[in-house]
PDB file of C-alpha atoms in Angstrom:
ATOM      1  CA  MET A   1     101.381  63.130  94.037  1.00  0.00           C
ATOM      2  CA  THR A   2      98.950  65.945  94.784  1.00  0.00           C
ATOM      3  CA  ALA A   3      98.491  69.222  92.969  1.00  0.00           C
ATOM      4  CA  GLU A   4      98.773  72.474  94.871  1.00  0.00           C
ATOM      5  CA  VAL A   5      96.688  75.453  93.932  1.00  0.00           C
ATOM      6  CA  PHE A   6      98.838  78.556  93.709  1.00  0.00           C
ATOM      7  CA  THR A   7      97.156  81.919  94.037  1.00  0.00           C
ATOM      8  CA  PRO A   8      99.562  84.768  93.349  1.00  0.00           C
ATOM      9  CA  THR A   9      99.601  87.649  95.795  1.00  0.00           C
ATOM     10  CA  VAL A  10      98.542  90.948  94.305  1.00  0.00           C
ATOM     11  CA  ALA A  11      99.480  94.140  96.103  1.00  0.00           C
ATOM     12  CA  VAL A  12      98.089  97.647  95.904  1.00  0.00           C
ATOM     13  CA  THR A  13      99.283 100.224  98.443  1.00  0.00           C
ATOM     14  CA  MET A  14      98.595 103.866  99.245  1.00  0.00           C
ATOM     15  CA  THR A  15     100.788 106.490 100.855  1.00  0.00           C
ATOM     16  CA  PRO A  16      99.481 108.306 103.947  1.00  0.00           C
ATOM     17  CA  GLY A  17      98.882 111.383 101.747  1.00  0.00           C
ATOM     18  CA  ALA A  18      96.658 109.410  99.383  1.00  0.00           C
ATOM     19  CA  VAL A  19      94.750 107.805 102.268  1.00  0.00           C
ATOM     20  CA  THR A  20      94.122 111.233 103.825  1.00  0.00           C
ATOM     21  CA  HIS A  21      92.938 112.715 100.522  1.00  0.00           C
ATOM     22  CA  VAL A  22      90.601 109.816  99.714  1.00  0.00           C
ATOM     23  CA  ARG A  23      89.203 109.781 103.258  1.00  0.00           C
ATOM     24  CA  LYS A  24      88.383 113.532 103.034  1.00  0.00           C
ATOM     25  CA  GLN A  25      86.705 113.053  99.654  1.00  0.00           C
ATOM     26  CA  LEU A  26      84.672 110.079 100.878  1.00  0.00           C
ATOM     27  CA  GLU A  27      83.322 112.217 103.735  1.00  0.00           C
ATOM     28  CA  LYS A  28      81.846 114.519 101.070  1.00  0.00           C
ATOM     29  CA  LYS A  29      80.315 111.590  99.148  1.00  0.00           C
ATOM     30  CA  PRO A  30      78.068 109.716 101.573  1.00  0.00           C
ATOM     31  CA  GLY A  31      77.041 107.110  98.959  1.00  0.00           C
ATOM     32  CA  ALA A  32      80.616 106.207  98.023  1.00  0.00           C
ATOM     33  CA  LYS A  33      82.189 103.085  99.509  1.00  0.00           C
ATOM     34  CA  GLY A  34      85.678 103.599  98.148  1.00  0.00           C
ATOM     35  CA  ILE A  35      87.742 104.420  95.113  1.00  0.00           C
ATOM     36  CA  ARG A  36      88.299 102.429  91.934  1.00  0.00           C
ATOM     37  CA  LEU A  37      91.676 102.234  90.239  1.00  0.00           C
ATOM     38  CA  ALA A  38      90.798 101.562  86.619  1.00  0.00           C
ATOM     39  CA  ILE A  39      92.878 101.115  83.489  1.00  0.00           C
ATOM     40  CA  ARG A  40      91.862 101.961  79.962  1.00  0.00           C
ATOM     41  CA  LYS A  41      93.634 101.922  76.626  1.00  0.00           C
ATOM     42  CA  SER A  42      94.806 105.411  75.803  1.00  0.00           C
ATOM     43  CA  GLY A  43      97.686 107.616  74.767  1.00  0.00           C
ATOM     44  CA  CYS A  44     100.867 106.866  72.927  1.00  0.00           C
ATOM     45  CA  SER A  45     102.151 104.301  75.456  1.00  0.00           C
ATOM     46  CA  GLY A  46      99.093 102.094  75.701  1.00  0.00           C
ATOM     47  CA  PHE A  47      97.258 102.437  79.035  1.00  0.00           C
ATOM     48  CA  LYS A  48      95.967 105.213  81.275  1.00  0.00           C
ATOM     49  CA  TYR A  49      95.041 105.216  84.980  1.00  0.00           C
ATOM     50  CA  GLU A  50      91.618 106.446  86.010  1.00  0.00           C
ATOM     51  CA  THR A  51      90.101 106.863  89.449  1.00  0.00           C
ATOM     52  CA  GLN A  52      86.383 106.706  90.112  1.00  0.00           C
ATOM     53  CA  TRP A  53      84.253 106.813  93.249  1.00  0.00           C
ATOM     54  CA  VAL A  54      82.521 103.485  93.860  1.00  0.00           C
ATOM     55  CA  GLU A  55      79.004 103.214  95.225  1.00  0.00           C
ATOM     56  CA  GLU A  56      78.506  99.505  94.502  1.00  0.00           C
ATOM     57  CA  ALA A  57      81.141  96.851  93.978  1.00  0.00           C
ATOM     58  CA  ALA A  58      80.993  94.889  90.728  1.00  0.00           C
ATOM     59  CA  ALA A  59      81.093  91.086  90.640  1.00  0.00           C
ATOM     60  CA  ASP A  60      84.561  91.153  89.056  1.00  0.00           C
ATOM     61  CA  ASP A  61      86.093  93.585  91.584  1.00  0.00           C
ATOM     62  CA  ARG A  62      88.974  92.743  93.876  1.00  0.00           C
ATOM     63  CA  VAL A  63      88.847  94.942  96.974  1.00  0.00           C
ATOM     64  CA  PHE A  64      91.982  96.052  98.782  1.00  0.00           C
ATOM     65  CA  HIS A  65      91.453  97.343 102.335  1.00  0.00           C
ATOM     66  CA  ILE A  66      94.123  99.961 102.985  1.00  0.00           C
ATOM     67  CA  ASN A  67      94.057 101.888 106.281  1.00  0.00           C
ATOM     68  CA  GLY A  68      90.265 102.109 106.315  1.00  0.00           C
ATOM     69  CA  ILE A  69      89.988 102.848 102.575  1.00  0.00           C
ATOM     70  CA  ASP A  70      88.582 100.343 100.079  1.00  0.00           C
ATOM     71  CA  VAL A  71      90.334 100.349  96.707  1.00  0.00           C
ATOM     72  CA  PHE A  72      88.447  98.485  93.972  1.00  0.00           C
ATOM     73  CA  VAL A  73      90.283  96.984  90.986  1.00  0.00           C
ATOM     74  CA  LYS A  74      88.702  94.898  88.239  1.00  0.00           C
ATOM     75  CA  GLU A  75      90.169  91.378  88.085  1.00  0.00           C
ATOM     76  CA  GLU A  76      91.267  91.918  84.466  1.00  0.00           C
ATOM     77  CA  HIS A  77      93.369  94.945  85.513  1.00  0.00           C
ATOM     78  CA  LEU A  78      95.273  93.200  88.320  1.00  0.00           C
ATOM     79  CA  PRO A  79      98.284  92.181  86.177  1.00  0.00           C
ATOM     80  CA  LEU A  80      98.675  95.818  85.101  1.00  0.00           C
ATOM     81  CA  VAL A  81      98.635  97.272  88.620  1.00  0.00           C
ATOM     82  CA  ASN A  82     100.230  94.571  90.782  1.00  0.00           C
ATOM     83  CA  GLY A  83     102.620  96.232  93.206  1.00  0.00           C
ATOM     84  CA  ILE A  84     101.412  99.771  92.475  1.00  0.00           C
ATOM     85  CA  GLU A  85     101.688 102.520  95.066  1.00  0.00           C
ATOM     86  CA  ILE A  86      99.074 105.269  94.891  1.00  0.00           C
ATOM     87  CA  ASP A  87     100.203 108.674  96.131  1.00  0.00           C
ATOM     88  CA  PHE A  88      98.549 112.081  96.234  1.00  0.00           C
ATOM     89  CA  VAL A  89     100.913 114.988  95.662  1.00  0.00           C
ATOM     90  CA  THR A  90     100.760 118.750  95.379  1.00  0.00           C
ATOM     91  CA  GLU A  91     103.076 120.479  92.929  1.00  0.00           C
ATOM     92  CA  GLY A  92     102.632 124.236  92.956  1.00  0.00           C
ATOM     93  CA  VAL A  93      98.903 124.886  92.714  1.00  0.00           C
ATOM     94  CA  ASN A  94      98.136 121.435  91.226  1.00  0.00           C
ATOM     95  CA  SER A  95      97.164 118.383  93.269  1.00  0.00           C
ATOM     96  CA  MET A  96      96.910 114.936  91.705  1.00  0.00           C
ATOM     97  CA  PHE A  97      97.193 111.218  92.171  1.00  0.00           C
ATOM     98  CA  GLN A  98     100.570 109.799  91.272  1.00  0.00           C
ATOM     99  CA  PHE A  99     100.981 106.111  90.467  1.00  0.00           C
ATOM    100  CA  ARG A 100     104.257 104.274  91.045  1.00  0.00           C
ATOM    101  CA  ASN A 101     103.915 101.059  89.086  1.00  0.00           C
ATOM    102  CA  PRO A 102     106.864  98.639  89.226  1.00  0.00           C
ATOM    103  CA  ASN A 103     105.505  96.844  86.149  1.00  0.00           C
ATOM    104  CA  ALA A 104     105.474  99.901  83.895  1.00  0.00           C
ATOM    105  CA  THR A 105     108.200  99.479  81.301  1.00  0.00           C
ATOM    106  CA  ALA A 106     107.643 102.852  79.620  1.00  0.00           C
ATOM    107  CA  GLU A 107     105.697 106.071  80.049  1.00  0.00           C
ATOM    108  CA  CYS A 108     104.898 108.696  77.483  1.00  0.00           C
ATOM    109  CA  GLY A 109     106.622 112.060  77.761  1.00  0.00           C
ATOM    110  CA  CYS A 110     103.561 113.895  79.050  1.00  0.00           C
ATOM    111  CA  GLY A 111     102.876 111.275  81.734  1.00  0.00           C
ATOM    112  CA  GLU A 112      99.448 110.502  80.303  1.00  0.00           C
ATOM    113  CA  SER A 113      99.994 106.833  79.572  1.00  0.00           C
ATOM    114  CA  PHE A 114     102.187 103.829  80.351  1.00  0.00           C
ATOM    115  CA  THR A 115     103.180 100.431  78.961  1.00  0.00           C
ATOM    116  CA  VAL A 116     103.409  97.085  80.738  1.00  0.00           C
ATOM    117  CA  ALA A 117     105.383  94.379  78.969  1.00  0.00           C
TER     118      ALA A 117
END
């Protein structure tokens, strides 16, 4: 009998609106190589999304190549964002990233934080 190594597939996707927004921002930041989707503990639900411009990849980064955009996610955050879709929306005069995470089991009322069971 032989053992098989199983590597789970992790998915991160972006809508065309998010790709367009990130591409425009990267044009203004010549040193940036992509965008980081980061997670930190925060808020009443547990975790908060953060985006950061990346100039150098870290050793523990997983890089997702999405329509010419590199999205960097730390290995430790992969279980929290697996399957996430990143969108960029405009509501009235406000524009923002919106994260559709199939693993989120709860979100706080203000939308600041989320929980993954």
